Amino acid sequence: MPFLPVGGQAVLEGVMMRAPSKVAVVVRRPDGTTEAMERPFRSITLRVKWLGVPVLRGAVSLFETMYLGISALNFSADVAVRDEPAGGGAPKASGGFAMVQGLTVLVSLALGAMLFVVLPARATPVLQQAFGLPGRTAFGLIDGGLRLLVFVGYLLLISRWKEMARVLGYHGAEHKAIHAIEAGVELTPENVQRFPRLHPRCGTTFLFIVVLVSIVVFTIIGRPDGLGAHLLRIACMPLIAGVAFEFIRLSGKYQDVPLVRAITWPGMQFQRLTTREPDLEMCAVAIASLKLVLDDPTVVRMQREGGPRDVSFVQ
């Protein structure tokens, strides 16, 4: 079975799954029951032809993914608040969720631009002078190395955040469920549990590819000397994300090619920080969410025909 156009995201005590024409979220409530939300969603890149061109579609999909992810997080938070104990004490995970949601939005937008783009560029000339490494290429490599350190530091922070442990477990369950449907096995918690929690199309791998592409692009642009140059770098980030998106699509199609595996391997290892081994209940939630989107016409056709090996979603 080829990679299917299905992606997902972990939320508070649940999993979101997305297919080309619909989105579903399943959340486990404290009493052990589950609550689901599903709705149609068709990417604007399919409705507006010029937005579907390579690279540009990746930038558009990035913003769509952020929108869908925040909507899914809000749904899972609503379920948690609705089940809040009568005494007013919030469920243990809800406070962590509020912090996670705030970090997701703020870091990816405002702080992300500062830490990932501006500060490395400001610190690099100091390091060049200290180590006697002049030149555009040295600037690009040091600048890129600092961005990689920021990326790894963020992942380490998330992995050590105890309130995130169950969210990372659901992230692992989401990956395992997609592996299972791609392998064509029966979707049971026991079957899903057998698959690896790392997946080549994970958003963690996507972010690693963003770092690599940014090194090349920012080296070409050169050292930023003023506010305008810094803004140009920030403006290039959607373009860089679009290039990374296209690579992730191709990596799904050509995962058997050694060079592709070599490039995606580090990103997959970083997933050891952003996923945890799920329990069977987490796998059951991921399966329930996945089943809600499997009637998508594109998914049905690809399961029936066994192809083509084309990937439309970054998880």
PDB file of C-alpha atoms in Angstrom:
ATOM      1  CA  MET A   1       0.000   0.000   0.000  1.00  0.00           C
ATOM      2  CA  PRO A   2       1.444   3.444  -0.922  1.00  0.00           C
ATOM      3  CA  PHE A   3       1.490   6.401   1.406  1.00  0.00           C
ATOM      4  CA  LEU A   4      -2.047   7.743   1.613  1.00  0.00           C
ATOM      5  CA  PRO A   5      -3.091  11.429   1.617  1.00  0.00           C
ATOM      6  CA  VAL A   6      -3.877  11.328   5.331  1.00  0.00           C
ATOM      7  CA  GLY A   7      -2.137  13.325   8.039  1.00  0.00           C
ATOM      8  CA  GLY A   8      -2.778  14.126  11.634  1.00  0.00           C
ATOM      9  CA  GLN A   9      -1.909  15.900  14.834  1.00  0.00           C
ATOM     10  CA  ALA A  10      -2.051  15.100  18.527  1.00  0.00           C
ATOM     11  CA  VAL A  11      -4.329  17.234  20.689  1.00  0.00           C
ATOM     12  CA  LEU A  12      -5.265  17.212  24.365  1.00  0.00           C
ATOM     13  CA  GLU A  13      -6.250  13.585  25.090  1.00  0.00           C
ATOM     14  CA  GLY A  14      -6.955  12.970  21.437  1.00  0.00           C
ATOM     15  CA  VAL A  15      -5.970  12.929  17.780  1.00  0.00           C
ATOM     16  CA  MET A  16      -6.945  14.957  14.724  1.00  0.00           C
ATOM     17  CA  MET A  17      -6.879  13.237  11.326  1.00  0.00           C
ATOM     18  CA  ARG A  18      -7.193  14.965   7.984  1.00  0.00           C
ATOM     19  CA  ALA A  19      -7.918  13.705   4.453  1.00  0.00           C
ATOM     20  CA  PRO A  20      -8.287  15.790   1.270  1.00  0.00           C
ATOM     21  CA  SER A  21     -11.954  16.627   1.905  1.00  0.00           C
ATOM     22  CA  LYS A  22     -12.596  16.229   5.628  1.00  0.00           C
ATOM     23  CA  VAL A  23     -11.144  16.632   9.112  1.00  0.00           C
ATOM     24  CA  ALA A  24     -11.965  14.639  12.232  1.00  0.00           C
ATOM     25  CA  VAL A  25     -10.986  14.928  15.891  1.00  0.00           C
ATOM     26  CA  VAL A  26     -11.593  12.273  18.548  1.00  0.00           C
ATOM     27  CA  VAL A  27     -10.951  13.071  22.219  1.00  0.00           C
ATOM     28  CA  ARG A  28     -11.096  10.736  25.216  1.00  0.00           C
ATOM     29  CA  ARG A  29     -13.028  12.149  28.153  1.00  0.00           C
ATOM     30  CA  PRO A  30     -12.070  11.511  31.806  1.00  0.00           C
ATOM     31  CA  ASP A  31     -14.896   8.953  32.158  1.00  0.00           C
ATOM     32  CA  GLY A  32     -13.338   6.832  29.401  1.00  0.00           C
ATOM     33  CA  THR A  33     -15.845   7.653  26.683  1.00  0.00           C
ATOM     34  CA  THR A  34     -14.852   9.475  23.508  1.00  0.00           C
ATOM     35  CA  GLU A  35     -16.242  12.537  21.789  1.00  0.00           C
ATOM     36  CA  ALA A  36     -15.805  13.193  18.078  1.00  0.00           C
ATOM     37  CA  MET A  37     -16.006  16.160  15.771  1.00  0.00           C
ATOM     38  CA  GLU A  38     -15.868  15.889  11.993  1.00  0.00           C
ATOM     39  CA  ARG A  39     -16.399  18.428   9.265  1.00  0.00           C
ATOM     40  CA  PRO A  40     -15.669  18.904   5.573  1.00  0.00           C
ATOM     41  CA  PHE A  41     -12.559  20.803   4.568  1.00  0.00           C
ATOM     42  CA  ARG A  42     -11.178  21.292   1.072  1.00  0.00           C
ATOM     43  CA  SER A  43      -7.883  23.090   0.651  1.00  0.00           C
ATOM     44  CA  ILE A  44      -7.935  26.400  -1.154  1.00  0.00           C
ATOM     45  CA  THR A  45      -5.070  25.046  -3.288  1.00  0.00           C
ATOM     46  CA  LEU A  46      -7.619  22.690  -4.882  1.00  0.00           C
ATOM     47  CA  ARG A  47     -10.164  25.444  -5.418  1.00  0.00           C
ATOM     48  CA  VAL A  48      -7.844  28.195  -6.721  1.00  0.00           C
ATOM     49  CA  LYS A  49      -5.678  26.741  -9.453  1.00  0.00           C
ATOM     50  CA  TRP A  50      -2.720  29.149  -9.261  1.00  0.00           C
ATOM     51  CA  LEU A  51      -2.353  28.525  -5.511  1.00  0.00           C
ATOM     52  CA  GLY A  52      -1.771  24.846  -6.258  1.00  0.00           C
ATOM     53  CA  VAL A  53       1.526  25.312  -8.074  1.00  0.00           C
ATOM     54  CA  PRO A  54       4.568  23.638  -6.443  1.00  0.00           C
ATOM     55  CA  VAL A  55       6.226  25.523  -3.559  1.00  0.00           C
ATOM     56  CA  LEU A  56       3.365  28.044  -3.303  1.00  0.00           C
ATOM     57  CA  ARG A  57       0.951  25.250  -2.352  1.00  0.00           C
ATOM     58  CA  GLY A  58       3.322  24.303   0.449  1.00  0.00           C
ATOM     59  CA  ALA A  59       3.269  27.794   1.929  1.00  0.00           C
ATOM     60  CA  VAL A  60      -0.536  27.891   1.717  1.00  0.00           C
ATOM     61  CA  SER A  61      -0.851  24.415   3.235  1.00  0.00           C
ATOM     62  CA  LEU A  62       1.339  25.468   6.145  1.00  0.00           C
ATOM     63  CA  PHE A  63      -1.118  28.194   7.149  1.00  0.00           C
ATOM     64  CA  GLU A  64      -4.078  25.859   6.581  1.00  0.00           C
ATOM     65  CA  THR A  65      -2.448  23.250   8.803  1.00  0.00           C
ATOM     66  CA  MET A  66      -1.923  25.829  11.543  1.00  0.00           C
ATOM     67  CA  TYR A  67      -5.575  26.870  11.319  1.00  0.00           C
ATOM     68  CA  LEU A  68      -6.843  23.284  11.462  1.00  0.00           C
ATOM     69  CA  GLY A  69      -4.460  22.418  14.274  1.00  0.00           C
ATOM     70  CA  ILE A  70      -5.555  25.317  16.448  1.00  0.00           C
ATOM     71  CA  SER A  71      -9.225  24.487  15.762  1.00  0.00           C
ATOM     72  CA  ALA A  72      -8.621  20.885  16.835  1.00  0.00           C
ATOM     73  CA  LEU A  73      -6.809  22.016  19.985  1.00  0.00           C
ATOM     74  CA  ASN A  74      -9.701  24.334  20.825  1.00  0.00           C
ATOM     75  CA  PHE A  75     -12.163  21.447  20.459  1.00  0.00           C
ATOM     76  CA  SER A  76     -10.132  19.216  22.767  1.00  0.00           C
ATOM     77  CA  ALA A  77      -9.859  22.078  25.278  1.00  0.00           C
ATOM     78  CA  ASP A  78     -13.627  22.591  25.199  1.00  0.00           C
ATOM     79  CA  VAL A  79     -14.113  18.912  26.042  1.00  0.00           C
ATOM     80  CA  ALA A  80     -11.667  19.209  28.950  1.00  0.00           C
ATOM     81  CA  VAL A  81     -13.359  22.348  30.312  1.00  0.00           C
ATOM     82  CA  ARG A  82     -16.803  20.776  30.003  1.00  0.00           C
ATOM     83  CA  ASP A  83     -15.611  17.867  32.156  1.00  0.00           C
ATOM     84  CA  GLU A  84     -13.996  20.129  34.747  1.00  0.00           C
ATOM     85  CA  PRO A  85     -14.706  18.945  38.309  1.00  0.00           C
ATOM     86  CA  ALA A  86     -17.569  20.715  40.103  1.00  0.00           C
ATOM     87  CA  GLY A  87     -15.229  22.040  42.799  1.00  0.00           C
ATOM     88  CA  GLY A  88     -13.578  24.265  40.234  1.00  0.00           C
ATOM     89  CA  GLY A  89     -10.288  22.428  40.106  1.00  0.00           C
ATOM     90  CA  ALA A  90      -9.149  22.168  36.531  1.00  0.00           C
ATOM     91  CA  PRO A  91      -8.194  18.753  35.160  1.00  0.00           C
ATOM     92  CA  LYS A  92      -4.492  18.134  35.488  1.00  0.00           C
ATOM     93  CA  ALA A  93      -3.859  18.347  31.747  1.00  0.00           C
ATOM     94  CA  SER A  94      -5.897  21.470  31.017  1.00  0.00           C
ATOM     95  CA  GLY A  95      -3.420  23.937  32.486  1.00  0.00           C
ATOM     96  CA  GLY A  96      -0.645  22.320  30.489  1.00  0.00           C
ATOM     97  CA  PHE A  97      -2.790  22.512  27.382  1.00  0.00           C
ATOM     98  CA  ALA A  98      -3.340  26.244  27.754  1.00  0.00           C
ATOM     99  CA  MET A  99       0.415  26.737  27.999  1.00  0.00           C
ATOM    100  CA  VAL A 100       1.048  24.435  25.039  1.00  0.00           C
ATOM    101  CA  GLN A 101      -1.487  26.256  22.873  1.00  0.00           C
ATOM    102  CA  GLY A 102       0.020  29.625  23.801  1.00  0.00           C
ATOM    103  CA  LEU A 103       3.526  28.418  23.029  1.00  0.00           C
ATOM    104  CA  THR A 104       2.429  26.872  19.739  1.00  0.00           C
ATOM    105  CA  VAL A 105       0.984  30.133  18.485  1.00  0.00           C
ATOM    106  CA  LEU A 106       3.521  32.577  19.941  1.00  0.00           C
ATOM    107  CA  VAL A 107       6.691  30.605  19.237  1.00  0.00           C
ATOM    108  CA  SER A 108       5.655  29.731  15.691  1.00  0.00           C
ATOM    109  CA  LEU A 109       4.848  33.330  14.882  1.00  0.00           C
ATOM    110  CA  ALA A 110       6.484  36.111  16.914  1.00  0.00           C
ATOM    111  CA  LEU A 111       9.154  34.385  19.008  1.00  0.00           C
ATOM    112  CA  GLY A 112       9.855  31.955  16.182  1.00  0.00           C
ATOM    113  CA  ALA A 113      10.796  34.770  13.829  1.00  0.00           C
ATOM    114  CA  MET A 114      13.025  36.339  16.478  1.00  0.00           C
ATOM    115  CA  LEU A 115      14.775  33.166  17.652  1.00  0.00           C
ATOM    116  CA  PHE A 116      14.989  31.402  14.309  1.00  0.00           C
ATOM    117  CA  VAL A 117      15.754  34.284  11.945  1.00  0.00           C
ATOM    118  CA  VAL A 118      16.867  37.485  13.659  1.00  0.00           C
ATOM    119  CA  LEU A 119      19.013  36.406  16.623  1.00  0.00           C
ATOM    120  CA  PRO A 120      21.182  33.868  14.735  1.00  0.00           C
ATOM    121  CA  ALA A 121      21.916  36.527  12.095  1.00  0.00           C
ATOM    122  CA  ARG A 122      22.896  39.021  14.815  1.00  0.00           C
ATOM    123  CA  ALA A 123      25.080  36.547  16.690  1.00  0.00           C
ATOM    124  CA  THR A 124      26.892  35.101  13.665  1.00  0.00           C
ATOM    125  CA  PRO A 125      29.192  38.116  12.926  1.00  0.00           C
ATOM    126  CA  VAL A 126      30.365  38.029  16.543  1.00  0.00           C
ATOM    127  CA  LEU A 127      31.255  34.338  16.228  1.00  0.00           C
ATOM    128  CA  GLN A 128      32.908  34.900  12.843  1.00  0.00           C
ATOM    129  CA  GLN A 129      35.164  37.540  14.323  1.00  0.00           C
ATOM    130  CA  ALA A 130      35.913  35.459  17.432  1.00  0.00           C
ATOM    131  CA  PHE A 131      36.942  32.379  15.433  1.00  0.00           C
ATOM    132  CA  GLY A 132      38.444  34.176  12.430  1.00  0.00           C
ATOM    133  CA  LEU A 133      36.001  32.796   9.871  1.00  0.00           C
ATOM    134  CA  PRO A 134      35.154  35.558   7.382  1.00  0.00           C
ATOM    135  CA  GLY A 135      33.114  35.200   4.207  1.00  0.00           C
ATOM    136  CA  ARG A 136      29.580  34.567   2.996  1.00  0.00           C
ATOM    137  CA  THR A 137      29.804  30.764   3.182  1.00  0.00           C
ATOM    138  CA  ALA A 138      31.090  30.788   6.760  1.00  0.00           C
ATOM    139  CA  PHE A 139      28.337  33.222   7.691  1.00  0.00           C
ATOM    140  CA  GLY A 140      25.688  30.947   6.186  1.00  0.00           C
ATOM    141  CA  LEU A 141      26.987  27.820   7.921  1.00  0.00           C
ATOM    142  CA  ILE A 142      27.329  29.443  11.343  1.00  0.00           C
ATOM    143  CA  ASP A 143      23.964  31.169  10.972  1.00  0.00           C
ATOM    144  CA  GLY A 144      22.370  27.850   9.994  1.00  0.00           C
ATOM    145  CA  GLY A 145      24.096  26.015  12.826  1.00  0.00           C
ATOM    146  CA  LEU A 146      22.642  28.468  15.335  1.00  0.00           C
ATOM    147  CA  ARG A 147      19.158  27.931  13.881  1.00  0.00           C
ATOM    148  CA  LEU A 148      19.633  24.189  14.254  1.00  0.00           C
ATOM    149  CA  LEU A 149      20.570  24.706  17.914  1.00  0.00           C
ATOM    150  CA  VAL A 150      17.389  26.748  18.440  1.00  0.00           C
ATOM    151  CA  PHE A 151      15.362  23.964  16.815  1.00  0.00           C
ATOM    152  CA  VAL A 152      16.937  21.225  18.954  1.00  0.00           C
ATOM    153  CA  GLY A 153      16.585  23.334  22.105  1.00  0.00           C
ATOM    154  CA  TYR A 154      12.876  23.803  21.460  1.00  0.00           C
ATOM    155  CA  LEU A 155      12.378  20.060  20.944  1.00  0.00           C
ATOM    156  CA  LEU A 156      14.270  19.267  24.145  1.00  0.00           C
ATOM    157  CA  LEU A 157      12.106  21.740  26.053  1.00  0.00           C
ATOM    158  CA  ILE A 158       8.924  20.122  24.742  1.00  0.00           C
ATOM    159  CA  SER A 159      10.173  16.584  25.425  1.00  0.00           C
ATOM    160  CA  ARG A 160      10.983  17.382  29.078  1.00  0.00           C
ATOM    161  CA  TRP A 161       7.709  19.180  29.760  1.00  0.00           C
ATOM    162  CA  LYS A 162       5.824  16.678  31.925  1.00  0.00           C
ATOM    163  CA  GLU A 163       2.391  18.055  30.969  1.00  0.00           C
ATOM    164  CA  MET A 164       3.258  17.192  27.358  1.00  0.00           C
ATOM    165  CA  ALA A 165       3.898  13.488  28.001  1.00  0.00           C
ATOM    166  CA  ARG A 166       0.401  12.285  27.076  1.00  0.00           C
ATOM    167  CA  VAL A 167       0.186  14.626  24.072  1.00  0.00           C
ATOM    168  CA  LEU A 168       3.448  13.119  22.793  1.00  0.00           C
ATOM    169  CA  GLY A 169       1.957   9.659  23.370  1.00  0.00           C
ATOM    170  CA  TYR A 170      -1.032  10.560  21.199  1.00  0.00           C
ATOM    171  CA  HIS A 171       1.428  11.873  18.610  1.00  0.00           C
ATOM    172  CA  GLY A 172       3.039   8.433  18.555  1.00  0.00           C
ATOM    173  CA  ALA A 173      -0.384   6.783  18.271  1.00  0.00           C
ATOM    174  CA  GLU A 174      -1.244   8.988  15.301  1.00  0.00           C
ATOM    175  CA  HIS A 175       1.924   7.898  13.486  1.00  0.00           C
ATOM    176  CA  LYS A 176       1.337   4.229  14.259  1.00  0.00           C
ATOM    177  CA  ALA A 177      -2.255   4.368  12.996  1.00  0.00           C
ATOM    178  CA  ILE A 178      -1.172   5.904   9.691  1.00  0.00           C
ATOM    179  CA  HIS A 179       1.582   3.294   9.323  1.00  0.00           C
ATOM    180  CA  ALA A 180      -1.053   0.608   9.881  1.00  0.00           C
ATOM    181  CA  ILE A 181      -3.496   1.876   7.261  1.00  0.00           C
ATOM    182  CA  GLU A 182      -0.644   2.316   4.774  1.00  0.00           C
ATOM    183  CA  ALA A 183       0.377  -1.302   5.446  1.00  0.00           C
ATOM    184  CA  GLY A 184      -3.187  -2.458   4.824  1.00  0.00           C
ATOM    185  CA  VAL A 185      -3.645  -4.265   8.150  1.00  0.00           C
ATOM    186  CA  GLU A 186      -6.822  -4.410  10.217  1.00  0.00           C
ATOM    187  CA  LEU A 187      -7.130  -1.344  12.412  1.00  0.00           C
ATOM    188  CA  THR A 188      -7.099  -2.717  15.945  1.00  0.00           C
ATOM    189  CA  PRO A 189      -5.176  -1.210  18.884  1.00  0.00           C
ATOM    190  CA  GLU A 190      -3.006  -4.322  19.082  1.00  0.00           C
ATOM    191  CA  ASN A 191      -2.121  -4.201  15.361  1.00  0.00           C
ATOM    192  CA  VAL A 192      -1.461  -0.463  15.433  1.00  0.00           C
ATOM    193  CA  GLN A 193       0.771  -0.797  18.490  1.00  0.00           C
ATOM    194  CA  ARG A 194       3.173  -3.023  16.520  1.00  0.00           C
ATOM    195  CA  PHE A 195       4.188  -0.230  14.122  1.00  0.00           C
ATOM    196  CA  PRO A 196       6.982   2.313  14.721  1.00  0.00           C
ATOM    197  CA  ARG A 197       6.137   5.653  16.265  1.00  0.00           C
ATOM    198  CA  LEU A 198       8.403   7.484  13.793  1.00  0.00           C
ATOM    199  CA  HIS A 199       7.009   8.534  10.403  1.00  0.00           C
ATOM    200  CA  PRO A 200       8.859  10.194   7.487  1.00  0.00           C
ATOM    201  CA  ARG A 201       6.072  12.756   6.933  1.00  0.00           C
ATOM    202  CA  CYS A 202       5.985  14.031  10.513  1.00  0.00           C
ATOM    203  CA  GLY A 203       6.011  17.794  11.073  1.00  0.00           C
ATOM    204  CA  THR A 204       9.228  17.352  13.077  1.00  0.00           C
ATOM    205  CA  THR A 205      10.986  16.058   9.965  1.00  0.00           C
ATOM    206  CA  PHE A 206       9.406  18.888   7.988  1.00  0.00           C
ATOM    207  CA  LEU A 207      10.891  21.466  10.405  1.00  0.00           C
ATOM    208  CA  PHE A 208      14.321  19.854  10.111  1.00  0.00           C
ATOM    209  CA  ILE A 209      14.121  20.161   6.321  1.00  0.00           C
ATOM    210  CA  VAL A 210      13.097  23.820   6.797  1.00  0.00           C
ATOM    211  CA  VAL A 211      16.358  24.349   8.708  1.00  0.00           C
ATOM    212  CA  LEU A 212      18.397  22.762   5.904  1.00  0.00           C
ATOM    213  CA  VAL A 213      16.678  24.763   3.158  1.00  0.00           C
ATOM    214  CA  SER A 214      17.048  27.995   5.156  1.00  0.00           C
ATOM    215  CA  ILE A 215      20.821  27.498   5.303  1.00  0.00           C
ATOM    216  CA  VAL A 216      20.990  27.483   1.496  1.00  0.00           C
ATOM    217  CA  VAL A 217      18.543  30.354   0.973  1.00  0.00           C
ATOM    218  CA  PHE A 218      19.992  32.637   3.648  1.00  0.00           C
ATOM    219  CA  THR A 219      23.545  31.964   2.442  1.00  0.00           C
ATOM    220  CA  ILE A 220      22.498  33.151  -1.017  1.00  0.00           C
ATOM    221  CA  ILE A 221      20.826  36.246   0.441  1.00  0.00           C
ATOM    222  CA  GLY A 222      23.920  37.030   2.505  1.00  0.00           C
ATOM    223  CA  ARG A 223      24.460  38.859   5.761  1.00  0.00           C
ATOM    224  CA  PRO A 224      21.548  41.150   6.753  1.00  0.00           C
ATOM    225  CA  ASP A 225      22.815  44.682   7.414  1.00  0.00           C
ATOM    226  CA  GLY A 226      19.600  46.431   8.398  1.00  0.00           C
ATOM    227  CA  LEU A 227      15.940  46.119   9.249  1.00  0.00           C
ATOM    228  CA  GLY A 228      14.957  45.684   5.608  1.00  0.00           C
ATOM    229  CA  ALA A 229      17.326  42.730   5.182  1.00  0.00           C
ATOM    230  CA  HIS A 230      15.939  41.057   8.318  1.00  0.00           C
ATOM    231  CA  LEU A 231      12.390  41.550   7.056  1.00  0.00           C
ATOM    232  CA  LEU A 232      13.416  40.017   3.723  1.00  0.00           C
ATOM    233  CA  ARG A 233      14.616  36.933   5.585  1.00  0.00           C
ATOM    234  CA  ILE A 234      11.351  36.662   7.482  1.00  0.00           C
ATOM    235  CA  ALA A 235       9.404  37.136   4.247  1.00  0.00           C
ATOM    236  CA  CYS A 236      11.350  34.217   2.731  1.00  0.00           C
ATOM    237  CA  MET A 237      10.182  31.786   5.416  1.00  0.00           C
ATOM    238  CA  PRO A 238       6.916  30.832   3.619  1.00  0.00           C
ATOM    239  CA  LEU A 239       8.972  30.176   0.463  1.00  0.00           C
ATOM    240  CA  ILE A 240      11.410  28.037   2.456  1.00  0.00           C
ATOM    241  CA  ALA A 241       8.499  26.150   4.027  1.00  0.00           C
ATOM    242  CA  GLY A 242       7.060  25.578   0.544  1.00  0.00           C
ATOM    243  CA  VAL A 243      10.318  24.038  -0.681  1.00  0.00           C
ATOM    244  CA  ALA A 244      10.476  21.826   2.426  1.00  0.00           C
ATOM    245  CA  PHE A 245       6.859  20.778   1.819  1.00  0.00           C
ATOM    246  CA  GLU A 246       7.701  19.647  -1.722  1.00  0.00           C
ATOM    247  CA  PHE A 247      10.631  17.621  -0.431  1.00  0.00           C
ATOM    248  CA  ILE A 248       8.424  15.902   2.150  1.00  0.00           C
ATOM    249  CA  ARG A 249       5.991  15.000  -0.640  1.00  0.00           C
ATOM    250  CA  LEU A 250       8.812  13.498  -2.679  1.00  0.00           C
ATOM    251  CA  SER A 251      10.282  11.711   0.333  1.00  0.00           C
ATOM    252  CA  GLY A 252       7.008   9.839   0.709  1.00  0.00           C
ATOM    253  CA  LYS A 253       7.176   8.785  -2.929  1.00  0.00           C
ATOM    254  CA  TYR A 254      10.882   7.886  -2.943  1.00  0.00           C
ATOM    255  CA  GLN A 255      11.507   6.726   0.625  1.00  0.00           C
ATOM    256  CA  ASP A 256      13.320   3.667  -0.754  1.00  0.00           C
ATOM    257  CA  VAL A 257      16.008   5.858  -2.365  1.00  0.00           C
ATOM    258  CA  PRO A 258      19.126   5.876  -0.108  1.00  0.00           C
ATOM    259  CA  LEU A 259      19.782   9.623  -0.536  1.00  0.00           C
ATOM    260  CA  VAL A 260      16.217  10.486   0.459  1.00  0.00           C
ATOM    261  CA  ARG A 261      16.422   8.209   3.492  1.00  0.00           C
ATOM    262  CA  ALA A 262      19.723   9.802   4.476  1.00  0.00           C
ATOM    263  CA  ILE A 263      18.271  13.338   4.353  1.00  0.00           C
ATOM    264  CA  THR A 264      15.112  12.439   6.287  1.00  0.00           C
ATOM    265  CA  TRP A 265      16.895  10.206   8.833  1.00  0.00           C
ATOM    266  CA  PRO A 266      17.975  13.039  11.199  1.00  0.00           C
ATOM    267  CA  GLY A 267      14.470  14.499  11.200  1.00  0.00           C
ATOM    268  CA  MET A 268      13.020  11.110  12.057  1.00  0.00           C
ATOM    269  CA  GLN A 269      15.457  10.759  14.957  1.00  0.00           C
ATOM    270  CA  PHE A 270      14.285  14.117  16.292  1.00  0.00           C
ATOM    271  CA  GLN A 271      10.819  12.531  16.463  1.00  0.00           C
ATOM    272  CA  ARG A 272      12.134  10.543  19.435  1.00  0.00           C
ATOM    273  CA  LEU A 273      11.785  13.849  21.294  1.00  0.00           C
ATOM    274  CA  THR A 274       8.321  14.728  19.969  1.00  0.00           C
ATOM    275  CA  THR A 275       6.644  11.312  20.307  1.00  0.00           C
ATOM    276  CA  ARG A 276       6.214   8.733  23.053  1.00  0.00           C
ATOM    277  CA  GLU A 277       5.159   5.097  22.933  1.00  0.00           C
ATOM    278  CA  PRO A 278       1.345   5.186  23.257  1.00  0.00           C
ATOM    279  CA  ASP A 279      -0.826   2.804  25.246  1.00  0.00           C
ATOM    280  CA  LEU A 280      -3.644   0.800  23.669  1.00  0.00           C
ATOM    281  CA  GLU A 281      -6.273   3.398  24.631  1.00  0.00           C
ATOM    282  CA  MET A 282      -4.319   6.100  22.785  1.00  0.00           C
ATOM    283  CA  CYS A 283      -4.087   3.832  19.747  1.00  0.00           C
ATOM    284  CA  ALA A 284      -7.854   3.246  19.919  1.00  0.00           C
ATOM    285  CA  VAL A 285      -8.489   7.004  19.843  1.00  0.00           C
ATOM    286  CA  ALA A 286      -6.157   7.426  16.846  1.00  0.00           C
ATOM    287  CA  ILE A 287      -7.976   4.592  15.048  1.00  0.00           C
ATOM    288  CA  ALA A 288     -11.376   6.134  15.757  1.00  0.00           C
ATOM    289  CA  SER A 289     -10.244   9.474  14.328  1.00  0.00           C
ATOM    290  CA  LEU A 290      -8.644   7.821  11.298  1.00  0.00           C
ATOM    291  CA  LYS A 291     -11.759   5.798  10.495  1.00  0.00           C
ATOM    292  CA  LEU A 292     -13.828   8.984  10.307  1.00  0.00           C
ATOM    293  CA  VAL A 293     -11.790  10.241   7.314  1.00  0.00           C
ATOM    294  CA  LEU A 294     -11.276   6.960   5.454  1.00  0.00           C
ATOM    295  CA  ASP A 295     -14.473   7.462   3.453  1.00  0.00           C
ATOM    296  CA  ASP A 296     -12.821  10.429   1.730  1.00  0.00           C
ATOM    297  CA  PRO A 297     -13.141   9.740  -2.039  1.00  0.00           C
ATOM    298  CA  THR A 298      -9.419  10.215  -2.738  1.00  0.00           C
ATOM    299  CA  VAL A 299      -8.429   7.862   0.062  1.00  0.00           C
ATOM    300  CA  VAL A 300     -10.981   5.260  -1.078  1.00  0.00           C
ATOM    301  CA  ARG A 301      -9.694   5.422  -4.659  1.00  0.00           C
ATOM    302  CA  MET A 302      -6.053   5.108  -3.642  1.00  0.00           C
ATOM    303  CA  GLN A 303      -6.786   2.176  -1.346  1.00  0.00           C
ATOM    304  CA  ARG A 304      -8.691   0.458  -4.150  1.00  0.00           C
ATOM    305  CA  GLU A 305      -6.132   1.154  -6.872  1.00  0.00           C
ATOM    306  CA  GLY A 306      -3.013   0.906  -4.754  1.00  0.00           C
ATOM    307  CA  GLY A 307      -1.558   4.192  -5.967  1.00  0.00           C
ATOM    308  CA  PRO A 308      -0.206   6.475  -7.120  1.00  0.00           C
ATOM    309  CA  ARG A 309       2.514   7.025  -4.490  1.00  0.00           C
ATOM    310  CA  ASP A 310       1.732  10.685  -4.002  1.00  0.00           C
ATOM    311  CA  VAL A 311       1.644  12.441  -0.641  1.00  0.00           C
ATOM    312  CA  SER A 312      -0.440  15.530   0.040  1.00  0.00           C
ATOM    313  CA  PHE A 313      -0.074  16.019   3.787  1.00  0.00           C
ATOM    314  CA  VAL A 314       2.637  16.713   6.281  1.00  0.00           C
ATOM    315  CA  GLN A 315       1.728  15.220   9.643  1.00  0.00           C
TER     316      GLN A 315
END
